[in-house]
Amino acid sequence: MVRFENVHMSYGEHAVLKGIDLHIEPGQLAVLIGPSGCGKTTTLQLINRLITPTEGKIFVNGRDISTVDPVELRRGIGYVIQEIGLFPHMTVKQNIEIVPKLLGWDEQKRSARSKELLKLVGMEERYLDVYPAKLSGGQQQRIGLLRALAVEPPIVLMDEPFGALDPITRESLQDEIMTLNKKLHKTVIFVTHDMDEALKIADVIILMKDGNIVQAATPKELLSHPANEFVESFIGKQRQAVGKLDTVREVMSARVVCAPDDTSVVEAVDLMRRQRVPSVFVLNKEGGFDGQISIKDIQSFSCTGDEMISRLANKQIPTVHPEGSASEAFKIMMQENIDELPVVDGDRVVGIVTRRSMVTSLAKVVWQGEAHE
Amino acid sequence: MSSFFAVAVKNQELILSSLSRHLLICALSLALGIIAAVPAGIFLTYRKKTAKAVLAVLGVINTIPSIVLLGVAMMIFGLGVYPAIAVLFLYSLLPIVRGTYTGILDIDPKYLKAARGMGMNRLQILRVVQLPLAMPAIVTGIRLSAIYVISWATLAAFIGGGGLGDVIWMGLQSYNFRLVIWGALPATLLAFLVSWLLNRVIRLTQKHISREVAQ
Ligand SMILES: Nc1ncnc2c1ncn2[C@@H]1O[C@H](COP(=O)(O)OP(=O)(O)O)[C@@H](O)[C@H]1O
Ligand SMILES: [Mg+2]
């Protein structure tokens, strides 16, 4: 779908890309990742001809793009720029409908599409007539995303599209992008500097450094066979070092957010937003652990918001003991498909094991293992 | 005081016809100025080297005392309203060209990147993104030109162009200073009025834009 052949890019003396070879298959979700200034944005902008390589060839859909009319090329490629760049003099609706309008869609079709899109990112229709300056950073990013998706282009380029989002929205939009990619078979090229994000969504991770590709591999391969020390340290740097992988206590996070069981759903959601967590633990009158409630649960129930969380809480969720084995905890998470596992001592919540702690520890083990060989 | 208004009443016809002539001269030269200067400003954003030269030349023109230019124009076009309009037109160019040119170049490049990335062509980018975002700067240029043109138009009388300068001229010749004021005052008020009006337009054009800048 997108292929780079020995692509070099220089600004004057400054060589920004030094011979990029790249092949992204149709329907793949490829993530470009690397330190700031390594050339991620540059690589993205070469694909829709916002810039022209100093050397080398780029193919999109098998066609050498230097022979394609840039305007025509770009109509088939959605682009979310790093700076968002919503047009300030246009409402949300006008911003989303720019490309549909360029393509000559009638008002009815456009209008239906923008409503549908807003729903996709969980924003109400009243936002249609709001100007970007009135939106929060996260809302702006969502609209920027919708603007690029409006006509469902077969290829979508996204430059750090989730930087300004809170973890809850971020999670749900990551899921959305993955769905888009899998269900509609869109080819997505996604730039991030967040390894957790890359590991979660990528079919293939392209790790860059100083204008070169250091390794292009599936997340699994990248974790199990990092090409060199840079890759290791780049994955490692993203995580807090943990002790050897022994007990749950060593891999858990002690930062838990709890709420008494008579908290209302609305208050709980508010708490999650403020604490930037996707779920909270429910405590009974005596302060003992009495289940967990996540934003996903709340979204999937239809509730008025006044209910007490004890009614919606998942009380069957498995728990682990802090002195239990970490790998056992991870196994439970994988089998039960749980994102966050409560660590309970007696009836007290003392910590939480997340997918992030899991990846961190696994990566650590893998590399220590290799170092011994 | 009563004689002050008496002068106005006595010269009512002269003052009113001069005022309408003044308006006509100003409106015409400003309209021509806008028609020429906005496209010129846009064009120059694609030719930055030419732009420097053009802005320099216009800058020089605007420093030539208007009376000299009027004299030159009179030699070319003869007496009457046309040389006056020609000179005022020339003066009106610089602020509008500069406003348009810098207004477009000052636009945050992220908007152009977004626009190009969506597959807009040059004309669409100009219409949908650049002109709306540069509008406050363009109208600011027009406002500046309008004020220049309205005040300098009083000099048009010297080459037979008519306008409120006629009233002032007559007042000076007959040592009737009340009449001088009846020429100068409407011109000043007119400048204030137009300036205020255009300020409101500027505020309208930057309504949503500036809030974004303020964030
Ligand atoms: N228009 C430009 N002119 C000169 N240098 C540039 C330009 N754009 C990017 N660069 C340089 O190219 C390098 C890579 O930039 P970029 O691709 O934006 O990095 P990333 O997106 O990975 O942070 C940086 O060193 C940056 O300073
Ligand atoms: Mg970048």
XYZ file of C-alpha atoms in Angstrom, chain A residues 4-371:
368
model
C 9.564 3.611 0.512
C 12.625 2.813 -1.545
C 15.857 4.238 -0.237
C 14.285 7.560 0.673
C 16.548 10.386 1.736
C 15.376 13.760 2.909
C 17.595 16.725 3.644
C 16.950 20.314 4.554
C 20.043 21.987 3.150
C 22.987 20.307 4.859
C 20.803 18.711 7.481
C 20.036 15.094 6.560
C 16.754 14.244 8.249
C 16.054 10.844 6.657
C 18.992 8.678 5.668
C 17.794 5.904 3.411
C 14.370 4.696 4.529
C 13.072 1.401 3.154
C 9.595 0.600 4.212
C 6.688 -1.542 3.171
C 3.267 -1.165 4.715
C 0.675 -3.706 3.581
C -2.923 -2.802 2.800
C -5.028 -2.880 5.946
C -2.043 -2.729 8.257
C -1.898 -0.479 11.284
C 1.693 0.684 11.281
C 3.062 2.744 14.145
C 6.055 5.036 13.689
C 7.802 5.627 16.962
C 11.083 7.133 18.074
C 12.638 10.024 19.965
C 11.611 13.570 19.141
C 13.290 14.845 15.969
C 14.047 11.390 14.548
C 11.991 12.073 11.409
C 8.528 10.649 12.096
C 6.587 13.688 10.937
C 8.871 14.036 7.943
C 8.209 10.422 6.934
C 4.464 10.967 7.202
C 4.498 14.147 5.138
C 6.419 12.443 2.363
C 3.534 10.046 1.880
C 1.012 12.723 0.892
C 3.613 14.822 -0.900
C 3.520 17.720 1.522
C 7.261 17.449 1.082
C 9.352 15.889 -1.647
C 12.232 13.511 -0.950
C 15.719 14.576 -1.990
C 16.351 11.025 -3.145
C 14.475 7.756 -3.490
C 10.985 6.707 -4.493
C 7.696 6.408 -2.686
C 4.814 4.278 -3.925
C 1.215 4.502 -2.840
C -1.113 1.862 -4.245
C 1.704 0.766 -6.497
C 2.016 4.164 -8.133
C 5.156 6.273 -7.883
C 3.692 9.334 -6.175
C 6.033 11.746 -7.906
C 3.932 11.044 -11.019
C 0.577 11.550 -9.271
C -1.176 14.901 -8.977
C -0.678 15.878 -5.304
C -4.239 17.124 -4.897
C -5.642 13.865 -6.219
C -3.231 11.860 -4.070
C -4.220 13.704 -0.901
C -7.944 13.256 -1.466
C -7.400 9.544 -0.895
C -5.273 10.019 2.217
C -6.677 11.315 5.496
C -4.181 13.358 7.476
C -4.315 14.330 11.133
C -1.571 16.873 11.726
C 0.375 16.995 14.969
C -0.789 20.537 15.756
C -4.468 19.593 15.163
C -5.030 22.757 13.099
C -8.816 23.049 13.178
C -9.770 26.166 11.233
C -10.714 28.719 13.885
C -13.185 30.604 11.696
C -15.276 27.513 11.036
C -17.627 25.610 13.297
C -17.083 21.967 14.146
C -19.570 21.032 11.450
C -17.846 23.164 8.827
C -14.466 21.770 9.775
C -15.614 18.166 9.521
C -17.427 18.752 6.249
C -14.606 20.424 4.339
C -13.494 17.413 2.355
C -17.051 16.098 1.748
C -17.835 19.559 0.401
C -14.762 19.563 -1.826
C -15.963 16.230 -3.181
C -19.396 17.693 -3.879
C -21.536 15.823 -1.347
C -24.960 17.401 -0.887
C -25.916 19.042 2.404
C -28.082 16.148 3.535
C -25.379 13.562 3.098
C -22.752 15.791 4.695
C -24.917 16.584 7.646
C -25.766 12.948 8.281
C -22.104 12.075 8.092
C -20.940 14.682 10.577
C -23.589 13.622 13.078
C -22.561 10.014 12.683
C -18.913 10.940 13.174
C -19.544 12.963 16.330
C -21.322 9.978 17.798
C -18.280 7.885 17.025
C -16.189 9.922 19.442
C -18.921 10.329 22.009
C -19.653 13.999 21.462
C -23.154 15.430 21.406
C -24.712 16.970 18.329
C -24.847 20.389 19.924
C -21.101 20.652 19.319
C -21.741 20.896 15.585
C -22.228 24.653 15.783
C -19.436 25.345 18.250
C -16.204 27.071 17.196
C -12.900 25.288 17.918
C -11.773 27.930 20.429
C -14.582 26.801 22.706
C -13.456 23.166 22.720
C -11.053 21.515 25.131
C -7.764 20.203 23.760
C -9.104 16.661 23.779
C -12.257 17.638 21.945
C -10.223 19.498 19.344
C -8.133 16.408 18.761
C -11.227 14.313 18.294
C -12.636 16.724 15.739
C -9.270 16.791 13.970
C -9.518 13.021 13.720
C -13.062 13.155 12.390
C -12.090 15.732 9.807
C -9.551 13.290 8.421
C -11.972 10.375 8.466
C -14.961 12.199 6.986
C -14.838 10.606 3.534
C -13.339 7.315 4.733
C -10.090 7.531 2.817
C -8.361 4.176 2.272
C -5.196 5.474 3.941
C -5.080 7.537 7.114
C -1.969 9.279 8.436
C -2.070 10.324 12.079
C 0.625 12.393 13.717
C 0.464 11.974 17.496
C -3.299 12.330 17.409
C -3.969 11.476 21.043
C -1.416 13.646 22.811
C -3.898 15.952 24.505
C -6.414 13.323 25.543
C -7.197 12.013 28.996
C -6.563 8.258 29.410
C -10.235 7.327 29.159
C -10.882 9.060 25.873
C -7.496 7.961 24.647
C -8.303 4.326 25.303
C -11.646 4.544 23.587
C -10.211 6.325 20.561
C -7.391 3.800 20.300
C -10.075 1.124 20.230
C -11.915 3.139 17.611
C -8.852 3.384 15.391
C -8.253 -0.337 15.721
C -11.862 -1.047 14.770
C -11.643 1.299 11.828
C -8.520 -0.444 10.722
C -9.827 -3.974 11.162
C -13.467 -3.605 10.106
C -13.093 -1.135 7.277
C -9.642 -2.359 6.231
C -8.181 1.113 6.293
C -4.433 1.340 6.168
C -3.388 3.431 9.136
C 0.029 4.988 9.676
C 0.208 6.310 13.163
C 2.936 8.360 14.823
C 3.391 8.306 18.575
C 6.122 8.618 21.151
C 4.248 6.414 23.612
C 5.434 2.800 23.523
C 2.390 1.525 25.414
C 0.173 3.026 22.758
C 2.272 1.450 20.029
C 2.269 -1.958 21.677
C -1.475 -1.822 22.104
C -2.592 -0.844 18.626
C 0.185 -1.737 16.182
C 0.315 -4.561 13.672
C 3.823 -3.426 12.973
C 6.011 -1.025 14.937
C 8.593 0.975 13.044
C 11.160 2.268 15.468
C 13.215 5.178 14.169
C 16.328 6.940 15.330
C 18.216 9.834 13.731
C 16.590 9.388 10.332
C 17.017 5.623 10.135
C 14.705 2.741 10.817
C 16.214 0.771 13.651
C 13.687 -2.025 13.663
C 10.368 -2.759 12.005
C 8.565 -5.648 13.641
C 5.374 -6.804 15.282
C 4.974 -5.760 18.914
C 5.639 -9.304 20.010
C 8.860 -9.569 18.019
C 9.996 -6.182 19.185
C 9.608 -7.207 22.804
C 11.101 -10.645 22.394
C 13.839 -9.817 19.895
C 14.858 -6.195 20.171
C 17.364 -5.547 17.373
C 19.884 -3.755 19.541
C 20.465 -1.907 22.767
C 18.763 1.197 21.522
C 15.518 -0.679 21.008
C 15.828 -2.229 24.436
C 16.519 1.027 26.101
C 13.787 2.754 24.167
C 11.228 0.250 25.365
C 12.804 0.194 28.790
C 13.005 3.949 29.146
C 9.289 4.124 28.721
C 8.746 2.116 31.845
C 9.737 2.357 35.457
C 12.313 -0.228 36.349
C 10.831 -2.986 38.469
C 12.530 -5.574 40.623
C 12.812 -9.132 39.488
C 9.552 -10.666 38.472
C 8.538 -12.396 41.618
C 5.658 -11.204 43.678
C 2.607 -9.193 42.781
C 3.742 -6.506 45.211
C 6.776 -5.847 43.048
C 4.847 -5.248 39.842
C 1.703 -3.616 41.172
C 0.994 0.065 41.414
C -0.015 1.246 44.880
C -1.971 4.128 43.435
C -5.553 2.936 43.660
C -8.671 5.013 43.315
C -11.567 3.872 45.474
C -15.104 5.049 46.072
C -17.676 4.105 48.751
C -20.491 1.895 47.485
C -23.133 4.612 47.851
C -21.353 6.866 45.359
C -23.551 7.716 42.361
C -22.502 6.724 38.871
C -22.126 10.361 37.892
C -19.812 11.029 40.812
C -17.788 7.938 39.972
C -17.321 9.043 36.365
C -16.278 12.441 37.589
C -13.781 10.837 39.951
C -12.296 8.745 37.142
C -11.906 11.792 34.974
C -10.227 13.791 37.680
C -7.941 10.949 38.716
C -7.393 10.003 35.065
C -8.112 6.335 35.586
C -10.413 4.055 33.601
C -11.910 2.347 36.669
C -12.397 2.653 40.431
C -12.697 0.118 43.208
C -15.862 -0.021 45.223
C -15.551 -0.150 49.029
C -18.257 -1.335 51.422
C -19.258 0.476 54.613
C -16.316 -1.029 56.481
C -13.866 0.059 53.793
C -13.441 -3.469 52.474
C -13.089 -4.347 48.785
C -16.467 -4.883 47.170
C -15.886 -5.019 43.421
C -14.745 -2.772 40.634
C -16.515 -0.485 38.188
C -14.977 0.691 34.943
C -15.917 3.383 32.490
C -16.566 0.653 29.942
C -19.121 -0.979 32.284
C -20.861 2.335 32.752
C -20.943 2.990 29.027
C -22.385 -0.415 28.269
C -25.167 -0.178 30.882
C -27.961 2.200 30.228
C -28.286 4.086 33.436
C -29.602 7.442 34.539
C -26.466 8.306 36.459
C -28.206 8.523 39.835
C -27.794 4.824 40.630
C -25.321 3.825 43.284
C -22.227 2.194 41.879
C -22.695 -0.852 44.117
C -25.478 -1.950 41.743
C -23.327 -1.847 38.631
C -20.057 -2.947 40.195
C -18.417 -6.135 39.034
C -18.127 -8.095 42.273
C -16.957 -11.284 40.578
C -13.704 -9.780 39.415
C -10.751 -11.980 40.383
C -8.258 -10.576 42.857
C -4.701 -11.485 43.794
C -2.732 -11.317 47.013
C 0.306 -8.962 47.162
C 2.588 -11.842 48.018
C 1.167 -13.983 45.208
C 3.136 -14.728 42.060
C 3.241 -11.991 39.446
C 3.152 -14.374 36.530
C 0.026 -15.964 38.009
C -1.543 -12.514 38.115
C -0.647 -11.917 34.470
C -2.076 -15.257 33.479
C -5.385 -14.352 35.110
C -5.431 -11.030 33.274
C -4.786 -12.672 29.929
C -7.318 -15.456 30.434
C -10.083 -13.266 31.812
C -9.188 -10.385 29.523
C -8.986 -7.940 32.394
C -7.170 -4.633 32.055
C -6.837 -3.974 35.759
C -6.514 -6.543 38.443
C -7.127 -5.530 42.084
C -4.541 -6.588 44.642
C -6.328 -7.389 47.894
C -4.895 -8.259 51.322
C -7.614 -9.549 53.659
C -10.416 -7.272 52.532
C -8.222 -4.217 51.939
C -7.283 -3.032 48.427
C -3.547 -2.409 48.468
C -2.731 -2.032 44.791
C -3.536 -2.663 41.189
C -1.870 -4.665 38.430
C -2.352 -3.150 34.991
C -1.489 -4.234 31.484
C 1.232 -1.679 31.592
C 2.861 -3.332 34.600
C 2.593 -6.600 32.741
C 4.360 -5.410 29.614
C 7.040 -3.727 31.681
C 7.830 -6.822 33.644
C 7.733 -9.147 30.675
C 10.084 -6.961 28.681
C 12.442 -6.877 31.625
C 12.448 -10.638 31.960
C 12.994 -11.193 28.276
C 16.074 -8.993 28.173
C 17.575 -10.225 31.376
C 17.170 -13.718 29.990
C 19.035 -12.760 26.835
C 21.776 -11.031 28.771
